[in-house]
Coordinates of C-alpha atoms in Angstrom, one line a residue:
M947 CA 22.9 1.1 -87.5
K948 CA 21.5 4.6 -86.9
Y949 CA 17.8 4.7 -86.2
V950 CA 17.6 0.9 -86.0
S951 CA 19.9 -0.1 -83.2
E952 CA 18.2 2.4 -80.9
Y953 CA 15.0 0.4 -81.2
R954 CA 16.8 -2.7 -80.1
D955 CA 18.6 -1.1 -77.1
A956 CA 18.2 -3.5 -74.2
R957 CA 18.5 -0.6 -71.7
L958 CA 15.6 1.3 -73.3
V959 CA 13.5 -1.8 -73.6
G960 CA 14.2 -2.7 -70.0
A961 CA 13.0 0.7 -68.8
V962 CA 9.7 0.4 -70.7
L963 CA 9.2 -3.1 -69.3
E964 CA 9.7 -1.8 -65.8
E965 CA 7.1 0.9 -66.4
I966 CA 4.7 -1.8 -67.6
R967 CA 5.3 -3.7 -64.3
R968 CA 4.6 -0.5 -62.3
S969 CA 1.4 0.1 -64.3
L970 CA -0.2 -3.3 -63.8
T971 CA -2.7 -4.0 -61.1
R972 CA -4.3 -7.1 -62.6
S973 CA -3.9 -9.6 -65.4
W974 CA -4.6 -8.7 -69.0
V975 CA -4.7 -10.6 -72.4
L976 CA -3.3 -8.8 -75.5
M977 CA -3.2 -10.0 -79.1
E978 CA -0.6 -8.9 -81.6
I979 CA -2.3 -8.9 -85.0
C980 CA 0.7 -9.6 -87.4
G981 CA 2.9 -12.6 -87.7
G982 CA 5.8 -10.2 -88.2
Q983 CA 5.1 -8.8 -84.7
T984 CA 5.0 -12.3 -83.3
H985 CA 8.3 -13.1 -85.0
A986 CA 9.9 -10.0 -83.5
I987 CA 8.5 -10.6 -80.0
V988 CA 9.8 -14.2 -79.9
R989 CA 13.1 -13.4 -81.6
S990 CA 13.9 -10.7 -79.1
G991 CA 12.6 -12.7 -76.1
L992 CA 10.2 -10.0 -75.3
D993 CA 7.4 -12.5 -74.4
Q994 CA 9.7 -14.0 -71.8
M995 CA 10.5 -10.7 -70.2
L996 CA 7.0 -9.4 -69.8
P997 CA 5.4 -9.6 -66.4
E998 CA 3.5 -12.9 -65.8
E999 CA 0.2 -10.9 -65.5
L1000 CA 0.4 -10.2 -69.2
E1001 CA -0.6 -12.9 -71.7
L1002 CA 0.2 -12.4 -75.4
V1003 CA -2.1 -14.3 -77.7
H1004 CA -0.7 -14.6 -81.3
G1005 CA -3.3 -13.3 -83.7
P1006 CA -4.6 -14.1 -87.1
G1007 CA -1.3 -12.7 -88.3
C1008 CA -0.6 -14.7 -91.4
P1009 CA -2.9 -14.3 -94.4
V1010 CA -1.6 -17.7 -95.7
C1011 CA -3.0 -19.4 -92.7
V1012 CA -6.4 -17.8 -93.0
T1013 CA -6.9 -18.5 -96.7
P1014 CA -10.1 -20.4 -97.1
L1015 CA -9.9 -24.1 -98.0
E1016 CA -12.2 -23.5 -100.9
Q1017 CA -9.7 -21.0 -102.4
I1018 CA -6.8 -23.4 -102.0
D1019 CA -8.8 -26.0 -103.9
R1020 CA -9.5 -23.4 -106.6
A1021 CA -5.8 -22.8 -106.8
L1022 CA -5.1 -26.5 -107.1
A1023 CA -7.7 -26.9 -109.9
I1024 CA -6.3 -24.0 -111.9
A1025 CA -2.7 -25.1 -111.4
S1026 CA -3.6 -28.6 -112.6
D1027 CA -4.5 -27.2 -116.1
P1028 CA -1.5 -27.9 -118.4
S1029 CA -2.1 -24.6 -120.2
V1030 CA -1.5 -22.6 -117.0
I1031 CA 1.7 -21.4 -115.3
F1032 CA 0.5 -21.0 -111.7
T1033 CA 2.6 -18.5 -109.7
S1034 CA 2.6 -18.0 -105.9
Y1035 CA 4.7 -16.9 -103.0
G1036 CA 6.6 -19.8 -101.6
D1037 CA 4.8 -19.9 -98.3
M1038 CA 1.6 -20.9 -100.1
L1039 CA 3.0 -24.1 -101.6
R1040 CA 2.7 -26.2 -98.4
V1041 CA -0.8 -25.0 -97.4
P1042 CA -3.0 -28.1 -97.8
G1043 CA -6.2 -28.2 -99.8
T1044 CA -8.8 -30.9 -99.6
G1045 CA -6.4 -33.6 -100.9
R1046 CA -3.0 -32.2 -101.7
D1047 CA -1.0 -28.9 -101.8
L1048 CA 0.7 -26.9 -104.5
A1049 CA 4.1 -28.4 -103.7
S1050 CA 2.9 -31.9 -104.3
L1051 CA 1.2 -30.8 -107.5
R1052 CA 4.4 -29.3 -108.7
A1053 CA 6.3 -32.5 -107.8
A1054 CA 3.8 -34.4 -109.9
G1055 CA 4.6 -32.2 -112.9
G1056 CA 2.3 -29.2 -112.5
D1057 CA 3.9 -25.9 -113.7
V1058 CA 3.8 -24.1 -110.3
R1059 CA 6.4 -21.4 -109.9
I1060 CA 7.5 -19.3 -106.9
V1061 CA 7.7 -15.6 -107.4
Y1062 CA 8.8 -12.8 -105.2
S1063 CA 6.5 -10.1 -106.6
P1064 CA 3.3 -10.2 -108.7
L1065 CA 5.2 -8.2 -111.3
D1066 CA 7.4 -11.3 -111.7
S1067 CA 4.2 -13.1 -112.9
V1068 CA 3.5 -10.3 -115.3
A1069 CA 7.0 -10.8 -116.8
L1070 CA 6.3 -14.5 -117.1
A1071 CA 3.1 -13.7 -119.0
Q1072 CA 5.1 -11.5 -121.4
E1073 CA 7.7 -14.3 -121.9
N1074 CA 5.0 -17.0 -122.4
P1075 CA 2.3 -15.5 -124.7
D1076 CA 0.9 -19.0 -125.4
R1077 CA 0.3 -19.9 -121.7
Q1078 CA -2.1 -18.5 -119.2
V1079 CA -0.2 -17.1 -116.1
V1080 CA -2.2 -17.0 -112.9
F1081 CA -0.9 -15.3 -109.8
F1082 CA -2.3 -16.3 -106.4
A1083 CA -2.9 -12.9 -104.8
V1084 CA -3.0 -13.5 -101.1
G1085 CA -2.4 -11.1 -98.2
F1086 CA -3.8 -8.5 -95.9
E1087 CA -4.0 -4.9 -96.9
T1088 CA -0.2 -4.6 -97.3
T1089 CA -0.1 -6.8 -100.4
A1090 CA -3.2 -5.2 -102.1
P1091 CA -1.3 -2.3 -103.8
A1092 CA 1.3 -4.5 -105.4
N1093 CA -1.3 -7.0 -106.5
A1094 CA -3.4 -4.2 -108.0
T1095 CA -0.3 -2.7 -109.7
S1096 CA 0.3 -6.1 -111.4
V1097 CA -3.2 -6.0 -112.9
L1098 CA -2.7 -2.4 -114.1
Q1099 CA 0.7 -3.3 -115.5
A1100 CA -0.6 -6.3 -117.4
S1101 CA -3.5 -4.2 -118.8
S1102 CA -1.1 -1.4 -120.0
L1103 CA 1.0 -4.1 -121.7
G1104 CA -2.1 -5.5 -123.4
L1105 CA -1.6 -8.9 -121.9
S1106 CA -4.6 -11.1 -122.2
N1107 CA -2.9 -14.1 -120.6
F1108 CA -2.4 -12.8 -117.1
S1109 CA -4.9 -13.1 -114.3
V1110 CA -5.0 -13.3 -110.5
L1111 CA -6.8 -15.6 -108.1
V1112 CA -7.7 -13.2 -105.4
A1113 CA -7.5 -14.2 -101.7
Q1114 CA -7.1 -10.7 -100.1
V1115 CA -8.3 -10.4 -96.6
C1116 CA -8.7 -7.4 -94.2
V1117 CA -7.6 -6.9 -90.6
P1118 CA -10.7 -5.1 -89.2
P1119 CA -13.2 -7.9 -90.0
A1120 CA -10.8 -10.4 -88.4
M1121 CA -10.7 -8.3 -85.2
R1122 CA -14.5 -8.0 -85.1
A1123 CA -14.8 -11.8 -85.5
I1124 CA -12.5 -12.4 -82.6
L1125 CA -14.2 -9.8 -80.3
S1126 CA -17.7 -11.1 -81.2
S1127 CA -16.8 -14.7 -80.3
P1128 CA -18.4 -15.9 -77.0
A1129 CA -15.1 -17.6 -76.2
N1130 CA -13.0 -14.4 -76.8
R1131 CA -10.4 -13.5 -74.1
V1132 CA -8.6 -10.7 -76.0
Q1133 CA -8.7 -7.4 -74.1
A1134 CA -6.4 -5.3 -76.3
F1135 CA -4.8 -5.4 -79.8
L1136 CA -1.4 -4.4 -81.1
G1137 CA -2.1 -3.3 -84.7
A1138 CA 0.5 -3.7 -87.3
G1139 CA 2.3 -0.6 -88.5
H1140 CA 2.7 -1.6 -92.1
V1141 CA -1.0 -2.4 -92.5
S1142 CA -1.8 1.1 -91.1
A1143 CA 0.7 2.6 -93.5
V1144 CA -1.4 1.3 -96.3
M1145 CA -5.0 1.6 -95.0
G1146 CA -4.6 4.2 -92.3
Y1147 CA -6.1 3.6 -88.9
W1148 CA -9.6 5.1 -89.5
E1149 CA -11.3 1.6 -89.2
Y1150 CA -9.9 1.0 -85.7
P1151 CA -11.7 3.8 -83.6
P1152 CA -15.2 2.4 -84.2
I1153 CA -14.0 -1.1 -83.2
A1154 CA -12.3 0.3 -80.1
E1155 CA -15.4 2.3 -79.2
E1156 CA -17.9 -0.5 -79.8
F1157 CA -16.0 -3.2 -77.9
R1158 CA -14.2 -1.0 -75.4
V1159 CA -10.9 -2.5 -76.5
P1160 CA -7.6 -0.5 -76.9
I1161 CA -5.9 -0.8 -80.3
V1162 CA -2.3 0.4 -80.4
V1163 CA -0.5 0.5 -83.7
T1164 CA 3.2 -0.6 -83.4
G1165 CA 6.3 -1.1 -85.4
F1166 CA 8.3 -4.3 -85.5
E1167 CA 11.3 -3.7 -83.2
P1168 CA 11.5 -4.6 -79.5
L1169 CA 11.2 -0.9 -78.3
D1170 CA 8.2 -0.3 -80.6
L1171 CA 6.4 -3.3 -79.3
A1172 CA 7.2 -2.7 -75.7
N1173 CA 5.9 0.9 -76.0
G1174 CA 2.8 -0.4 -77.7
I1175 CA 2.2 -2.9 -74.9
L1176 CA 2.7 -0.1 -72.3
A1177 CA 0.2 2.1 -74.1
A1178 CA -2.4 -0.7 -74.2
V1179 CA -1.8 -1.5 -70.5
R1180 CA -2.3 2.1 -69.5
Q1181 CA -5.6 2.2 -71.4
L1182 CA -6.8 -1.1 -69.9
E1183 CA -5.9 0.0 -66.4
T1184 CA -7.7 3.3 -66.7
G1185 CA -10.6 2.0 -68.8
S1186 CA -10.0 4.5 -71.5
A1187 CA -10.1 2.3 -74.6
V1188 CA -9.1 4.2 -77.8
A1189 CA -7.4 3.5 -81.1

């Protein structure tokens, strides 16, 4: 496919990997922020092809995985109410709370439904005016616009039976938490392109300057990621950390 296959071209990726090898004089530890980046790296075998001097640490990546236990328990409490239709993305159903998860609650008779968009939940609220519909709004910056749109849509339709349980998280605070840890080993970040498409990259330069850590925004194909790693390595090797 034009403009996709080029980013998966093994010859081009190999040339970037060779440049990475030539640029290295010591070992470095990099973290890719997004689970989508991790998936692409592992799927393409990029992690196996990198020089052994480079260690990739898989980052906070998945907002599902970093949703606080307290918020999961709130979701379970709300979903246990027989007057509620509780809606969520499918990957939240197996995340354990203190004693159970949404999947087991649904198996026990709770009205927990999987949706593919928060707007699906708005439609459910329209179809079920006698029930409260609650959408579990999780995600990094990328899901925030759609979640906000669902609230605006429900308001414009005059729906009083739609609400969201918010568990939005942001990437920059997660990066600061990692870099501030006494046990931190991460020396550079690969930022996620889709997050920056929503939030821009204006929050990254202060982090790069404060911690002297390169932050390189990448896409999700092997060539994108290899070029991002090369850019991070060049900054690390020259001590010129920028975002």
